[in-house]
Amino acid sequence: MRWQTNGELNQGDLIELVCHLRNVECDQHSDELSRLGQSHTEDNQTGKIPQKQAA
């Protein structure tokens, strides 16, 4: 895996990691990983910075 200068994973490595995790997680977790991976990709393409959600 390669980290970018902004501290985030390289886009290709992030996609590969999410795909691998989807294959080993249960369906509920797999669906959430897909959603998170998709929203991260969309945010990077639009230039949005994701907001942290309150716990």
Coordinates of C-alpha atoms in Angstrom, one line a residue, residues 20-31:
H20 CA -10.6 -7.7 -0.2
L21 CA -12.4 -6.8 3.0
R22 CA -15.8 -7.2 1.2
N23 CA -14.8 -10.8 0.3
V24 CA -14.0 -11.8 3.9
E25 CA -16.7 -9.8 5.8
C26 CA -20.4 -10.8 6.4
D27 CA -23.0 -9.4 4.1
Q28 CA -24.0 -6.5 6.4
H29 CA -20.4 -5.4 6.8
S30 CA -19.7 -5.9 3.2
D31 CA -22.6 -3.6 2.2

